[in-house]
Short mmCIF file of C-alpha atoms in Angstrom, two decimals:
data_model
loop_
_atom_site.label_atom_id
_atom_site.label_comp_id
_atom_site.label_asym_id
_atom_site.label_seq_id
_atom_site.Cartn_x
_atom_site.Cartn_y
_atom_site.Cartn_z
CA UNK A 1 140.48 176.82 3.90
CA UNK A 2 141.15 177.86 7.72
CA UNK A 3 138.22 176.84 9.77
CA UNK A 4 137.44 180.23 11.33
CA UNK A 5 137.13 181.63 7.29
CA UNK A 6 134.75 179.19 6.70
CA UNK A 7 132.73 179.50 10.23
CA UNK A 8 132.52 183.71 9.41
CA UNK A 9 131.28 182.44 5.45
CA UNK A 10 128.47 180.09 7.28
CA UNK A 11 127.66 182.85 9.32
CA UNK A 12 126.80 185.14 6.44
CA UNK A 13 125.25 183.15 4.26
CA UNK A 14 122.90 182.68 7.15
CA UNK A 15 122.05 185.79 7.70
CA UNK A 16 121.00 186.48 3.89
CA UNK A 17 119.07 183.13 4.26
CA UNK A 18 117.25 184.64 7.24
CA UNK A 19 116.54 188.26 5.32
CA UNK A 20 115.41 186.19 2.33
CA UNK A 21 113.01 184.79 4.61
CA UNK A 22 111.80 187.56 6.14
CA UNK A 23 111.14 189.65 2.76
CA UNK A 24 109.52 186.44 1.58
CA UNK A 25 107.51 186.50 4.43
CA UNK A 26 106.63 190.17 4.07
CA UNK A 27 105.78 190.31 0.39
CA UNK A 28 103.28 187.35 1.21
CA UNK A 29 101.16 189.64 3.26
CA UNK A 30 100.54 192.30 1.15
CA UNK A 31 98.52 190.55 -1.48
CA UNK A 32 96.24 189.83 1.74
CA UNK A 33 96.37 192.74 2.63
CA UNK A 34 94.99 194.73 -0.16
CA UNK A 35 92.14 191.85 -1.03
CA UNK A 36 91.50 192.85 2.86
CA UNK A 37 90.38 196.16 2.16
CA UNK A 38 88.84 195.44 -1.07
CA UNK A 39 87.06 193.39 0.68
CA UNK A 40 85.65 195.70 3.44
CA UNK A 41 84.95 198.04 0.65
CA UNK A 42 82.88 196.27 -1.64
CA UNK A 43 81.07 195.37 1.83
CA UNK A 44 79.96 199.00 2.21
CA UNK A 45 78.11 199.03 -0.93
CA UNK A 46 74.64 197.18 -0.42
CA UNK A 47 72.21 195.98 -3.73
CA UNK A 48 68.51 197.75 -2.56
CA UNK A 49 65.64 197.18 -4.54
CA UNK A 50 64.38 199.98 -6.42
CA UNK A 51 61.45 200.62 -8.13
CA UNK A 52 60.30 204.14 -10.26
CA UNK A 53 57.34 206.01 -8.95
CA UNK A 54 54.48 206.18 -11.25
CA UNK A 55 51.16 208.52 -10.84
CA UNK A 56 48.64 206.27 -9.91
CA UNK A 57 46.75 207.98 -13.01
CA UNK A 58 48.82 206.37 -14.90
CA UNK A 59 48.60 202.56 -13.10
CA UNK A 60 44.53 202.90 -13.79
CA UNK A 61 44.18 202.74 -17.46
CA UNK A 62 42.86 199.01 -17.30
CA UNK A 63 42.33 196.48 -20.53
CA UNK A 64 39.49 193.66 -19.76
CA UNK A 65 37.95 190.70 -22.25
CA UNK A 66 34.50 190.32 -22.44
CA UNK A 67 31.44 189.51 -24.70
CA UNK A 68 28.52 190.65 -26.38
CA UNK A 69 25.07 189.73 -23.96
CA UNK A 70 21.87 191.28 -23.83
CA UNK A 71 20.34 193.96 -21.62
CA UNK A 72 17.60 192.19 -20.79
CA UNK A 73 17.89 188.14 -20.71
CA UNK A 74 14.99 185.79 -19.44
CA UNK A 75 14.53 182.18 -18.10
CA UNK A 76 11.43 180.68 -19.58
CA UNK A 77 9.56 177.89 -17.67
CA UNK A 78 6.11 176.33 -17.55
CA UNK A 79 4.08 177.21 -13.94
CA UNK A 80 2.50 173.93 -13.51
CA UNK A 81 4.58 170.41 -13.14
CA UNK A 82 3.88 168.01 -16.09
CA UNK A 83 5.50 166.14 -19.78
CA UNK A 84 6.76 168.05 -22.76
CA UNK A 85 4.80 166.40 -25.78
CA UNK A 86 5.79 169.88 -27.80
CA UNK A 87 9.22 171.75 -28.45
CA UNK A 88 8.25 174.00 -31.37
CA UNK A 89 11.29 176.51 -31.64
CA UNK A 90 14.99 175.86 -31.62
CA UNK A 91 18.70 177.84 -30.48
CA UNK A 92 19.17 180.88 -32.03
CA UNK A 93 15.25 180.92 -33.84
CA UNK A 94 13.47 184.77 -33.64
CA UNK A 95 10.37 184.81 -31.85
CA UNK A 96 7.20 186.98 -31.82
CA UNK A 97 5.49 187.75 -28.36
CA UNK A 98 2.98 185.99 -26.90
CA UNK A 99 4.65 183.13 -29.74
CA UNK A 100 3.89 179.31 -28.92
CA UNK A 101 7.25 177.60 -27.95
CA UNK A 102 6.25 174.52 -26.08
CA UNK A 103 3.53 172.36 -24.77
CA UNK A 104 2.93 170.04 -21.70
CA UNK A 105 0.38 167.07 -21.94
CA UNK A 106 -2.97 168.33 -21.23
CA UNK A 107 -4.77 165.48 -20.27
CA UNK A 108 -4.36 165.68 -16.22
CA UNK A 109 -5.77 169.35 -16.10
CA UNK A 110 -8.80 168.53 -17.93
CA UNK A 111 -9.73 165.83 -15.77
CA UNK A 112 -8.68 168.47 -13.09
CA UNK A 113 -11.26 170.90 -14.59
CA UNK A 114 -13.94 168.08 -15.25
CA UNK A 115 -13.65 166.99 -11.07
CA UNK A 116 -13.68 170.71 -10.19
CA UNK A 117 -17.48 171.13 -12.48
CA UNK A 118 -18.62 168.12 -10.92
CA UNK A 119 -17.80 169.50 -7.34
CA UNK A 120 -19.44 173.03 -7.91
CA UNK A 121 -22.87 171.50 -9.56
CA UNK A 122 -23.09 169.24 -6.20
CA UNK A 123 -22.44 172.58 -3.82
CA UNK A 124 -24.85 174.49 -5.72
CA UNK A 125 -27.61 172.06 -5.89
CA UNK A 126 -27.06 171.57 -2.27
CA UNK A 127 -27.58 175.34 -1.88
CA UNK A 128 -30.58 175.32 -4.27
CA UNK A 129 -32.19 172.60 -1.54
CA UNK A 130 -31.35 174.34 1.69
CA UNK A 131 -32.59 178.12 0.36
CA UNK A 132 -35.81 176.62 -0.29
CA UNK A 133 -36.00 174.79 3.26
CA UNK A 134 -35.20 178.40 4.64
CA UNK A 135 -38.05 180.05 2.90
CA UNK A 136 -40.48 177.72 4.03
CA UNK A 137 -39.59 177.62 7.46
CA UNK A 138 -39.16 181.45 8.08
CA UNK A 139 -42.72 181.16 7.71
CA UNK A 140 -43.53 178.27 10.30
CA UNK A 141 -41.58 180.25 12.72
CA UNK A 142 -43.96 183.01 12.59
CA UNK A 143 -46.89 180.91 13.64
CA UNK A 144 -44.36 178.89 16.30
CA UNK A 145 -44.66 175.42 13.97
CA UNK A 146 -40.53 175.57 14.64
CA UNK A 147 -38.53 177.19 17.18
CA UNK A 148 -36.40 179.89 16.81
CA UNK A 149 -33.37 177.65 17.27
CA UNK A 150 -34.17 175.48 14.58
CA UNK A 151 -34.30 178.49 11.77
CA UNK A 152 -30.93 179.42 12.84
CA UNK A 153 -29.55 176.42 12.56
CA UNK A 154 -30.77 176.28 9.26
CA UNK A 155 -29.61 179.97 8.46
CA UNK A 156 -26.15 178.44 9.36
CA UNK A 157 -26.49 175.97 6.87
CA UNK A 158 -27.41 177.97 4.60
CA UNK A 159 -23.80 180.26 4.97
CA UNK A 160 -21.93 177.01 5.22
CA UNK A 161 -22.83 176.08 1.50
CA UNK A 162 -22.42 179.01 0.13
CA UNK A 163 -18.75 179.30 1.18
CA UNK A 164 -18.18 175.70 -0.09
CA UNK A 165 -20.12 176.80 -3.75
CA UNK A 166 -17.45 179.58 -3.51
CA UNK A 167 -14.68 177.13 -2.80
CA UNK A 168 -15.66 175.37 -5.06
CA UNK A 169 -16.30 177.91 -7.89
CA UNK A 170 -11.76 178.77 -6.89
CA UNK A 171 -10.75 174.87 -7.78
CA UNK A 172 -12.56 175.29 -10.87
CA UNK A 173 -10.98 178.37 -11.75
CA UNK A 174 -7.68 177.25 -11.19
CA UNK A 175 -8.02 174.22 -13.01
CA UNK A 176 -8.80 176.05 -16.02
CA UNK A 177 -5.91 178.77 -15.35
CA UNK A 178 -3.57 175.59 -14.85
CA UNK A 179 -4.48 173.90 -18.69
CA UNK A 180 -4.12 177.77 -19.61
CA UNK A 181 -0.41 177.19 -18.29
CA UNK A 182 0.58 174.02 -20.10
CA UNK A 183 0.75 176.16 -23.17
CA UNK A 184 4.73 178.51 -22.71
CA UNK A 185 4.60 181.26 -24.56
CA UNK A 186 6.70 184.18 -25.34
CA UNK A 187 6.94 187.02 -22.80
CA UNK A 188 8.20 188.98 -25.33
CA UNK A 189 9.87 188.81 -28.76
CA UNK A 190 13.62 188.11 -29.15
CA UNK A 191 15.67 185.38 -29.89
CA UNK A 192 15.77 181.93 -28.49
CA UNK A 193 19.76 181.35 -26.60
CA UNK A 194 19.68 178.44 -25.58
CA UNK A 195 17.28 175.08 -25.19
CA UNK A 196 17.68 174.07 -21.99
CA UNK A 197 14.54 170.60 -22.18
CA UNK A 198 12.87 168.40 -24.77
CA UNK A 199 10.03 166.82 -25.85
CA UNK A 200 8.95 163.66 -23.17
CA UNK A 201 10.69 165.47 -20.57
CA UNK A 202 9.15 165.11 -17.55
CA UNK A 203 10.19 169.23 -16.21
CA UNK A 204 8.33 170.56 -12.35
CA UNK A 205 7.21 173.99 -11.97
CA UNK A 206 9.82 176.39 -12.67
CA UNK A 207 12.44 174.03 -14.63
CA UNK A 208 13.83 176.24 -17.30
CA UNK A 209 12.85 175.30 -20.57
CA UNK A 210 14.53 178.37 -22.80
CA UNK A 211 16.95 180.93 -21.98
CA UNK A 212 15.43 184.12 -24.03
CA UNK A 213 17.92 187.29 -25.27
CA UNK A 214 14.79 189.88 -25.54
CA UNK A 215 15.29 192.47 -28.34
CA UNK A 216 16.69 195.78 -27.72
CA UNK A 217 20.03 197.15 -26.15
CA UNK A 218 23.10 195.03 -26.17
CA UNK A 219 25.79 195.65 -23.80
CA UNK A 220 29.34 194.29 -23.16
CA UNK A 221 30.37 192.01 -20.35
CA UNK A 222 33.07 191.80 -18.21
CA UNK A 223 34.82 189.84 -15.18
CA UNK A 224 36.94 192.46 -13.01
CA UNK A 225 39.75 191.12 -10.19
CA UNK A 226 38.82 192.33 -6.76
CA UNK A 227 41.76 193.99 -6.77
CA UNK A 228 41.05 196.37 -9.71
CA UNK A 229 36.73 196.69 -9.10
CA UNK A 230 37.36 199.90 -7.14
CA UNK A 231 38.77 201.34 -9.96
CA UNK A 232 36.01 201.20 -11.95
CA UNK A 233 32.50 203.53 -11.16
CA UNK A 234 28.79 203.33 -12.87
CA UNK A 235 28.67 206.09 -15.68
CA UNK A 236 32.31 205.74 -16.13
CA UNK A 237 33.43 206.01 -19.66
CA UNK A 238 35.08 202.96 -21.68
CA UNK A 239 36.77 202.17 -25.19
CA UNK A 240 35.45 199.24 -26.81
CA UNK A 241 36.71 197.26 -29.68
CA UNK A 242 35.17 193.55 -31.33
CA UNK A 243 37.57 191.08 -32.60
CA UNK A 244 35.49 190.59 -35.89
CA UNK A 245 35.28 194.60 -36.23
CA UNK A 246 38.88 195.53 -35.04
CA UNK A 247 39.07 198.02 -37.73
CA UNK A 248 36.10 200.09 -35.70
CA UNK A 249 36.24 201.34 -32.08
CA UNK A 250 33.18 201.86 -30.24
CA UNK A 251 32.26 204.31 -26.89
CA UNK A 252 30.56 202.83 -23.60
CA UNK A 253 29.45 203.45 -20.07
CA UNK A 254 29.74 201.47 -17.13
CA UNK A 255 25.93 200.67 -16.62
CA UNK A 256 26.49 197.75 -13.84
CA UNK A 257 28.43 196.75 -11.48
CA UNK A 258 27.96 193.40 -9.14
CA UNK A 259 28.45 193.83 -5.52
CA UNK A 260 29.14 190.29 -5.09
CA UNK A 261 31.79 188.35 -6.27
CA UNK A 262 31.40 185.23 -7.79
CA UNK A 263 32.44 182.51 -5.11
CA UNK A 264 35.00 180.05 -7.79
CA UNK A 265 36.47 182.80 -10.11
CA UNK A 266 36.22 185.96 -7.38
CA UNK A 267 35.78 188.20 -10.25
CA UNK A 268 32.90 190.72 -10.24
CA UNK A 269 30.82 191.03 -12.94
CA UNK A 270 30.26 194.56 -14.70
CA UNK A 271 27.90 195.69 -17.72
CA UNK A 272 29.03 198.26 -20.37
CA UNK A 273 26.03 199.55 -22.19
CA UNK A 274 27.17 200.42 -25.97
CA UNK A 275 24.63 203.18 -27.78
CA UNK A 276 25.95 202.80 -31.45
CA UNK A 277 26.16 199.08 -31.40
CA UNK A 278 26.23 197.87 -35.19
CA UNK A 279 23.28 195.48 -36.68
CA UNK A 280 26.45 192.46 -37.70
CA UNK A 281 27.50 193.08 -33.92
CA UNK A 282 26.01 189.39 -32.67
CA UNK A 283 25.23 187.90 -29.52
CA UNK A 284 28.58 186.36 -27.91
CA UNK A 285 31.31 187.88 -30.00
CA UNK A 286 34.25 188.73 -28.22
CA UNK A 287 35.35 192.62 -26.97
CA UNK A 288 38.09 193.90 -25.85
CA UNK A 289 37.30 197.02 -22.97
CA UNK A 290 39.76 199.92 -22.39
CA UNK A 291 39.28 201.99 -19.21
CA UNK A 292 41.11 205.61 -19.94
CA UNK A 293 41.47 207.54 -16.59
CA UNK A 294 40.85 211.38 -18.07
CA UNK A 295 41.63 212.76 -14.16
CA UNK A 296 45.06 213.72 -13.11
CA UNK A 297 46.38 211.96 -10.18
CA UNK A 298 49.54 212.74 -8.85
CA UNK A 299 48.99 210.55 -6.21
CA UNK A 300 51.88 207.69 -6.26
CA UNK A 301 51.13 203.84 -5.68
CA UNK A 302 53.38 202.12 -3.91
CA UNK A 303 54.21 198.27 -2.67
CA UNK A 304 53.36 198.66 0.82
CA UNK A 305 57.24 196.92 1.28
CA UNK A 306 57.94 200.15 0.37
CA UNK A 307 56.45 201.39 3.93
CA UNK A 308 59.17 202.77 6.19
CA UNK A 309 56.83 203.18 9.84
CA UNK A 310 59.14 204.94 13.58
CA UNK A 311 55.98 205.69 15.33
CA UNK A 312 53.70 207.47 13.80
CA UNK A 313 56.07 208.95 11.22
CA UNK A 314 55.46 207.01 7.46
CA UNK A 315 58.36 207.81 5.48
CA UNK A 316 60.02 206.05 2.29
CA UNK A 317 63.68 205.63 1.37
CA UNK A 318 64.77 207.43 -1.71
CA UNK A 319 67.89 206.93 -3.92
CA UNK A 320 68.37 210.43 -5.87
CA UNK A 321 69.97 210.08 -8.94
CA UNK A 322 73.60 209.56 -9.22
CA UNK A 323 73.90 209.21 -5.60
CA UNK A 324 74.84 205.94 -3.39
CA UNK A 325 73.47 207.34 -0.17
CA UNK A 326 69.81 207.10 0.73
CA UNK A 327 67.60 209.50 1.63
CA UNK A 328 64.32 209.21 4.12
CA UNK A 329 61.75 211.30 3.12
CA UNK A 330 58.93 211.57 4.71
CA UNK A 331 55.21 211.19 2.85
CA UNK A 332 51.85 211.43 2.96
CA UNK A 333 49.43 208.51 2.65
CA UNK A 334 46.12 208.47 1.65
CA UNK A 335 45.32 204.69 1.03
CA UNK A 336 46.96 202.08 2.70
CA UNK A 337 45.46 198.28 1.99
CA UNK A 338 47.71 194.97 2.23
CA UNK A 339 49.34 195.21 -1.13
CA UNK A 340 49.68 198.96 -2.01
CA UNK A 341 49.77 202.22 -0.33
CA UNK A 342 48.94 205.84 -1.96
CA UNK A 343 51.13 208.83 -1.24
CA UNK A 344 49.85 211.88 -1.60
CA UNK A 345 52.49 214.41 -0.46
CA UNK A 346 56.38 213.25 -0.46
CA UNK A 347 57.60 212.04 -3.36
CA UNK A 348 57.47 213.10 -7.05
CA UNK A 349 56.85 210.94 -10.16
CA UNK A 350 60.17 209.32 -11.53
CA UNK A 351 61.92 209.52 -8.13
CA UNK A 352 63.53 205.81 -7.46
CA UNK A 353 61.78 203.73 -4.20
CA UNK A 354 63.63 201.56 -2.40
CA UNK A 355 60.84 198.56 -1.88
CA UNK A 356 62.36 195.30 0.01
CA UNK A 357 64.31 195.47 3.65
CA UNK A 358 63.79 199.40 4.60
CA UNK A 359 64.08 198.83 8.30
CA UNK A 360 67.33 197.08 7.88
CA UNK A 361 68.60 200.69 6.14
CA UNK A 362 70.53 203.75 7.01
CA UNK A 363 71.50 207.11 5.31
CA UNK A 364 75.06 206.62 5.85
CA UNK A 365 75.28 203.49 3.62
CA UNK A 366 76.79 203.28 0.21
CA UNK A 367 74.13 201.53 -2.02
CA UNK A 368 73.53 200.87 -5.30
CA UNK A 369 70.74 199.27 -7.46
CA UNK A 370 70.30 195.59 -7.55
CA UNK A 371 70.48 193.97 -10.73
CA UNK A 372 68.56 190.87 -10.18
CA UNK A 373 71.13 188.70 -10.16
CA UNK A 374 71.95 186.65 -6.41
CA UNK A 375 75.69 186.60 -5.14
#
């Protein structure tokens, strides 16, 4: 082959070696291209949090558990300090009033009583002795056997016993009222909760010895969150149901409600008073209390994430159905606390909240509803 043939064949086949190379090249950026834009697409389209507005009517029908106590329940003690030689009645045993239920040894308080005689017969005998002196010498004054002074003195002695016969008289008194005390008796007839001391116990003044559930009214009670107790008002109606009488429902009112909560659990206690309480309803048997809210509320209850603040404009994102843009609306409030907030005017029930990130929003981005799942 002549040499210039084969320098104009290199030549070609060069040049189709460089066009191969450059649609090569070419056809490798357009697969980059197009994940590019997909890409800057599917960066458009933001996951919001949504959540579906509810009437806060609807959010206050609450469900507590709870058990049967009495109305009225009382802590028995003795008054005076002393041993237990008697324990005559035991848990759950029905008492009369004015019953005997224990005793406290005796024998201090009527030595008591036996000092306290002994005191008062010395005061009045000393009383008997100085009256008499007075009488005769009222009349040795009046022919100047005495002076003046000395009568008065004597008048003075005279008061001075008196007040200690009366003094004493009181420490007799209460030493009898104090062996009246060693005797506990029943303020009032009922049945006997719980023993809370027995017999040789040494118990002070005011140690409970019984826990009493008087007779009468039994009512329900309950332990409410802080965060639900202002939902709940005295007189307010409630639906009550026993575990051992499921098959019967029974009506209540709210009769009590504690203004304090209790310091470990921070519950609050409340009282339901129940009017057609069965006779096999006992004391401690467990209930179940339904609060129905018969008011309509079209008031909406928000998480106050939801809370979208310029100024003094309170507004809410909305995502109208079907749509991918948001909307701010504008609302009402008319409770605001740390977890919730209540709008009054605004927003409708069913309408779909955005509630996380709604100062990081706009109306011109395309959204969509986040399914839970992270990236």
């Amino acid at each position: 082959m002549p040499p210039i043939e084969f320098k104009n064949q290199l030549k070609s086949l060069e040049q189709i070696i460089y066009m191969i190379f450059i649609i090569l090249i070419f056809i490798s950026f357009l697969p980059l291209t197009g994940c590019s834009n997909k890409s800057e697409e599917t960066e458009k389209v933001i996951a919001v949090q949504l959540t579906t507005a509810h009437p806060a009517s609807e959010l206050a029908n609450l469900s507590f558990s709870g058990n049967i106590v009495p109305r009225v329940e009382s802590q028995l003690s003795f008054r005076v300090a002393g041993r237990i030689i008697k324990r005559l009645v035991d848990t759950g045993a029905l008492i009369t009033k004015n019953q005997v239920l224990a005793q406290l040894d005796d024998t201090p308080f009527r030595l008591s009583i036996q000092e306290a005689s002994a005191e008062l017969h010395q005061a009045q005998s000393t009383l008997a002795r100085v009256q008499r002196d007075l009488q005769r010498n009222r009349s040795l004054v009046e022919i100047g056997a005495i002076s003046r002074a000395d009568l008065d003195n004597l008048e003075n002695l005279y008061q001075n016993t008196r007040a200690q016969v009366n003094a004493a008289q009181s420490r007799l008194d209460r030493a009898k009222n104090d062996l009246s005390y060693t005797i506990l008796r029943s303020p009032a007839a009922g049945t006997i909760a719980e023993v809370q001391a027995e017999s040789g116990q040494v118990v002070s003044a005011g140690t409970p010895i019984f826990k009493l559930a008087q007779n009468g009214e039994n009512e329900v009670q309950i332990d409410v969150p802080e965060n639900q107790i202002n939902q709940l008002k005295i007189g307010q109606q409630a639906s009550i149901k026993l575990l051992s009488l499921s098959e019967h429902t029974f009506t209540g009112r709210v009769r009590e409600i504690a203004t304090v909560a209790d310091p470990n659990s921070r519950t609050y206690r409340v009282r339901i008073s129940i009017t057609n309480l069965p006779d096999v309803a006992k004391l401690g048997m467990s209930a179940t209390v339904h609060f129905l809210n018969s008011n309509v509320n079209q008031e909406i209850i928000l998480p106050i994430s939801a809370l979208f603040q310029k100024g003094q404009q309170t507004a809410v994102w909305v995502l109208p159905p079907g749509a991918k843009n948001l909307q701010l609306r504008p609302v009402v409030l008319s409770k605001i606390n740390t977890e919730n907030i209540t709008v009054a005017k605004g927003i409708q029930a069913g309408e779909r909240i955005v509630t996380a990130g709604v100062h990081r929003l706009d109306s011109k981005i395309s959204v969509k509803a986040w399914d839970g799942r992270l990236p």
